Structure formats: C-alpha cells, structure tokens
C-alpha cells in the first residue's frame, strides 16, 4: 500500500495495471483487500485498478467525523495527488454512498458509476435506529461482537455454511479496525442525504448490481433506483445477498468488464 495525507491523516491506496483507471471502493467494515481476488481479472482486460481504504478501515487512519461527503473529498484527494483526472467508479455498499457524493461534487472526473449492492436513498427511521443500536454495541461491547453478528448476515446462509473460513477471516479482519472508524462510518450512513437527484441528472453510464437475497439493502430501494438514470445496466443476481464480488465472483467480474467497455465507448 502507498499513502497520501488528507487533513494530516494517512490514507492508504494501491494502484496497479495499465489502461483506463477504474476505482474500486469497499463497503462498511471492509477494506480494499475485499477486491484482491476480484481485480486481477479486470487488470487482464487492460485496465488500471485503484483501490482506497476509507477512513478508519484497512491501513487508513480515522478522519474524525468523516461524513460520506468528506469520504468523497478524501477519494478526490487521492486522485489529485496521484494525477488521475478521470475514473470509472465502482462502489460497494458504503462505497456506493461515497460514490454518489463523489458524482455530485466531481462529475467531471467520472466516466461511469457502478453501484455494487448500494442505492441513493437515505436510511429509513427504522434503519437509523438500528445503526444507533450498533453504535451502542460497539461502544459498550467492542468491535468483535458487532462484526461477528454483521459479517455473516451479508451473505446467504448457504454461502456462510459452505465458506466458513472466508467468513471467519472477514470477521477477524473487521474486528481489528478501530472502534472510532466503525462508529464514524455508522454515523455517516445515518446522516447521509437523499442522492436520488444525482442519478436522475447523471450524464455517465450507471451500473446496478443487485442481489435478490440482499438483507442489507431494501428490495424496493434496489429496484426503484434503476429507473432514475437515463442510461444504465442492471444486473440482478439470484441466490446472492450483499457480497456478490465474493458470492458469484466470475459473474460479477464479467458484468463489471462489460460495463467498463461500455463506459469507454461512451467516454
């Protein structure tokens, strides 16, 4: 990993490959290693891959009170410091929320936007309350209990049963993140605004990857968002929950490559 400095805090990133830059941003309680088995196939199609650890995850330091807008600024600062002017942005879950904030503020830097199990709508009151309870759990019980409950719920029960080593590895990694980073991210998701206008007005192609069994993203939010942009590609995955890059790697790799090629033709 390499590092840039954002407001006196170290932010980790990695850049490899040659070709049109594709930015992969991880989800909540993940870091850039979530893409390590996914991106080699993308690089093989002549793309360069940029991955970034968001505030408080992976090797990035915690940026206090980092909203999704601040995380988008953080992403832009990486691009600026390493002289990348345009990217195709692929964001998983929280990474998609950051991507929408990025698209709103830095539209001129986008060649395309992929929402990988994500959506533009704010949390419902019920969802906000659930996140507040999660904050209390992390504050009182620590990370380990919280992530041990969270991580398996992101997959289908069938996948968890067949891939217990992988799930346990993700739980162990997430347990090591600083509590402040997890709490900040939960608060950022509670506070995030409605970004549906971003998708209504976006000029670039949009990719939606949707898991039919996703318990983290409301089904109506997943489907309603697909009507917002003028040009989009919609991938609906049967028997897949919130982690399609791991649950059906080859299928989602193919969908992403097809989208990248489309963005290049449009760009």
XYZ file of C-alpha atoms in Angstrom:
267
model
C 0.000 0.000 0.000
C 1.000 3.608 -0.581
C -0.207 6.648 1.326
C -1.328 10.212 0.784
C -2.137 12.725 3.510
C -5.641 14.128 3.877
C -6.021 16.776 6.618
C -2.985 15.366 8.454
C -4.316 11.783 8.308
C -2.742 8.938 6.344
C -4.958 7.424 3.655
C -3.898 4.136 2.069
C -4.278 3.283 -1.602
C -2.954 0.870 -4.211
C -2.613 1.355 -7.970
C -1.729 -1.383 -10.438
C -2.184 -2.290 -14.074
C -2.225 -0.173 -17.218
C -5.122 1.397 -19.078
C -8.250 3.369 -18.206
C -8.327 3.872 -14.408
C -11.043 2.014 -12.527
C -11.607 2.966 -8.883
C -12.936 0.269 -6.545
C -14.217 1.467 -3.145
C -15.088 -1.065 -0.451
C -18.137 -1.205 1.798
C -18.739 -0.839 5.531
C -16.489 -2.927 7.801
C -14.378 -3.891 4.798
C -11.211 -2.508 3.266
C -9.544 -2.587 -0.128
C -8.461 -6.225 0.309
C -12.068 -7.222 -0.377
C -11.187 -6.692 -4.069
C -7.859 -8.562 -4.104
C -9.214 -11.688 -5.816
C -11.650 -9.706 -7.968
C -9.455 -7.153 -9.714
C -6.797 -9.338 -11.428
C -9.413 -10.351 -13.994
C -10.170 -6.650 -14.594
C -6.465 -5.817 -14.996
C -6.213 -8.619 -17.558
C -8.649 -6.643 -19.737
C -6.176 -3.725 -19.855
C -7.419 -1.511 -17.059
C -5.512 0.090 -14.211
C -7.053 -0.520 -10.801
C -7.054 1.981 -7.951
C -8.268 0.841 -4.539
C -8.500 3.058 -1.450
C -9.046 2.290 2.231
C -11.728 4.647 3.517
C -11.291 6.481 6.824
C -10.734 4.085 9.721
C -10.626 0.909 7.613
C -7.681 -1.132 6.397
C -4.493 0.885 6.700
C -6.110 4.335 6.602
C -6.216 6.432 9.742
C -9.501 7.626 11.198
C -10.585 11.031 9.899
C -12.775 12.366 12.752
C -16.450 12.935 11.900
C -15.969 11.776 8.315
C -19.317 12.109 6.513
C -19.855 10.452 3.124
C -19.124 13.868 1.595
C -15.791 14.046 3.432
C -15.019 10.495 2.291
C -15.699 11.645 -1.290
C -13.267 14.528 -0.756
C -10.746 12.025 0.584
C -11.141 9.930 -2.590
C -10.716 13.025 -4.736
C -7.569 13.974 -2.829
C -6.038 10.599 -3.689
C -6.889 11.122 -7.370
C -5.430 14.627 -7.290
C -2.202 13.634 -5.577
C -1.520 10.729 -7.949
C -2.550 12.722 -11.057
C -5.591 10.749 -12.202
C -8.073 13.056 -13.931
C -10.903 10.641 -14.787
C -12.070 7.284 -13.423
C -14.788 4.713 -13.708
C -16.018 4.418 -10.114
C -17.259 1.088 -8.694
C -18.511 1.325 -5.101
C -19.742 -1.472 -2.868
C -22.442 -0.562 -0.300
C -20.912 2.324 1.724
C -18.525 2.774 -1.201
C -21.573 3.397 -3.378
C -22.867 6.057 -0.979
C -19.467 7.727 -1.226
C -19.602 7.333 -4.997
C -22.880 9.231 -5.202
C -21.401 12.045 -3.118
C -18.368 11.974 -5.414
C -20.586 12.104 -8.522
C -22.426 15.111 -7.112
C -19.255 17.088 -6.417
C -16.812 15.816 -9.050
C -18.973 14.801 -12.017
C -16.301 15.980 -14.436
C -13.969 13.249 -13.129
C -16.399 10.387 -13.791
C -16.512 8.135 -16.844
C -19.112 5.874 -15.214
C -20.581 4.934 -11.827
C -21.164 1.412 -10.577
C -23.370 0.814 -7.533
C -22.470 -2.646 -6.239
C -25.216 -3.547 -3.726
C -25.882 0.118 -2.944
C -28.543 2.803 -3.512
C -29.103 6.594 -3.353
C -31.835 6.839 -0.731
C -31.445 7.916 2.909
C -31.965 5.486 5.757
C -35.483 4.885 6.996
C -36.181 5.794 10.623
C -36.044 2.077 11.453
C -32.672 1.672 9.733
C -31.278 4.732 11.519
C -32.377 3.334 14.861
C -30.693 0.028 14.034
C -27.448 1.824 13.266
C -27.685 3.765 16.534
C -28.041 0.458 18.382
C -24.968 -0.771 16.500
C -23.036 2.295 17.687
C -24.057 1.493 21.272
C -22.945 -2.121 20.833
C -19.518 -1.072 19.562
C -19.169 1.490 22.359
C -20.154 -0.910 25.141
C -19.113 -4.347 23.847
C -16.352 -3.536 21.340
C -15.957 -4.487 17.696
C -15.724 -8.236 17.950
C -19.315 -8.950 18.974
C -20.697 -6.456 16.461
C -18.811 -7.732 13.419
C -19.394 -11.362 14.384
C -23.112 -10.649 14.006
C -22.780 -8.328 10.996
C -20.476 -10.108 8.561
C -22.347 -13.451 8.227
C -25.620 -11.545 7.683
C -24.171 -10.054 4.481
C -24.172 -13.475 2.806
C -26.813 -16.096 2.158
C -26.919 -18.801 4.873
C -25.940 -21.348 2.219
C -22.788 -19.391 1.348
C -21.820 -18.978 5.022
C -22.182 -22.702 5.595
C -20.008 -23.553 2.574
C -17.418 -20.815 3.083
C -16.939 -20.598 6.843
C -13.177 -19.993 6.568
C -13.658 -16.934 4.312
C -16.408 -15.501 6.520
C -14.318 -16.052 9.666
C -11.363 -14.307 8.001
C -13.536 -11.268 7.208
C -14.824 -11.206 10.791
C -11.271 -11.352 12.156
C -10.112 -8.538 9.868
C -13.085 -6.319 10.731
C -12.531 -6.931 14.444
C -9.151 -5.201 14.156
C -10.500 -1.885 12.831
C -10.520 0.978 15.349
C -13.900 1.371 17.020
C -13.853 5.082 16.205
C -13.721 4.303 12.481
C -16.690 1.918 12.661
C -18.732 4.380 14.728
C -17.882 7.257 12.368
C -18.989 5.221 9.358
C -22.259 4.223 11.038
C -22.963 7.883 11.835
C -22.056 8.892 8.278
C -24.630 6.442 6.922
C -27.281 7.721 9.355
C -26.620 11.304 8.263
C -26.317 10.777 4.518
C -28.817 12.727 2.387
C -31.120 11.597 -0.395
C -28.944 11.410 -3.514
C -31.608 10.257 -5.969
C -31.232 13.530 -7.892
C -27.628 12.572 -8.601
C -28.837 9.507 -10.501
C -31.602 11.489 -12.218
C -29.106 14.022 -13.538
C -26.013 11.908 -14.128
C -24.669 12.050 -17.662
C -22.440 8.991 -17.412
C -23.476 5.314 -17.632
C -24.560 3.664 -14.376
C -24.224 0.013 -13.357
C -26.558 -1.514 -10.781
C -25.568 -4.877 -9.283
C -28.424 -6.188 -7.133
C -28.619 -9.329 -5.000
C -32.083 -10.873 -4.793
C -31.329 -12.126 -1.251
C -29.694 -8.894 -0.013
C -30.858 -8.192 3.544
C -28.754 -5.018 3.910
C -30.382 -3.078 1.045
C -34.198 -2.811 0.937
C -35.574 -4.545 -2.160
C -37.696 -1.535 -3.142
C -34.646 0.769 -2.923
C -32.626 -1.607 -5.091
C -35.275 -1.703 -7.810
C -36.625 1.865 -7.647
C -33.189 3.374 -8.245
C -32.859 1.603 -11.588
C -35.494 3.903 -13.134
C -33.596 7.107 -12.252
C -30.682 7.384 -14.738
C -31.085 7.813 -18.487
C -28.566 5.086 -19.291
C -27.942 2.105 -17.039
C -27.037 -1.557 -16.940
C -28.971 -3.634 -14.415
C -27.645 -6.956 -13.116
C -29.975 -8.892 -10.800
C -28.346 -11.873 -9.137
C -30.408 -14.846 -7.997
C -29.472 -16.505 -4.679
C -26.991 -13.715 -3.921
C -27.056 -11.409 -0.907
C -24.826 -8.354 -0.286
C -21.406 -9.659 -1.326
C -21.669 -10.524 -4.998
C -17.950 -9.963 -5.601
C -17.343 -12.993 -3.379
C -20.577 -14.984 -3.767
C -20.566 -15.059 -7.592
C -17.150 -13.673 -8.496
C -16.992 -14.725 -12.141
C -20.485 -13.468 -12.934
C -19.902 -10.069 -11.328
C -16.445 -9.761 -12.898
C -17.999 -10.291 -16.318
C -20.696 -7.694 -15.571
C -18.099 -5.146 -14.465
C -15.865 -5.734 -17.520
C -18.851 -5.314 -19.836
C -19.748 -2.063 -18.054
C -16.194 -0.746 -18.270
C -16.116 -1.373 -22.001
C -19.431 0.449 -22.358
C -18.091 3.438 -20.388
C -15.036 3.601 -22.650
C -17.204 3.612 -25.765
C -19.400 6.367 -24.296
C -16.437 8.368 -22.992
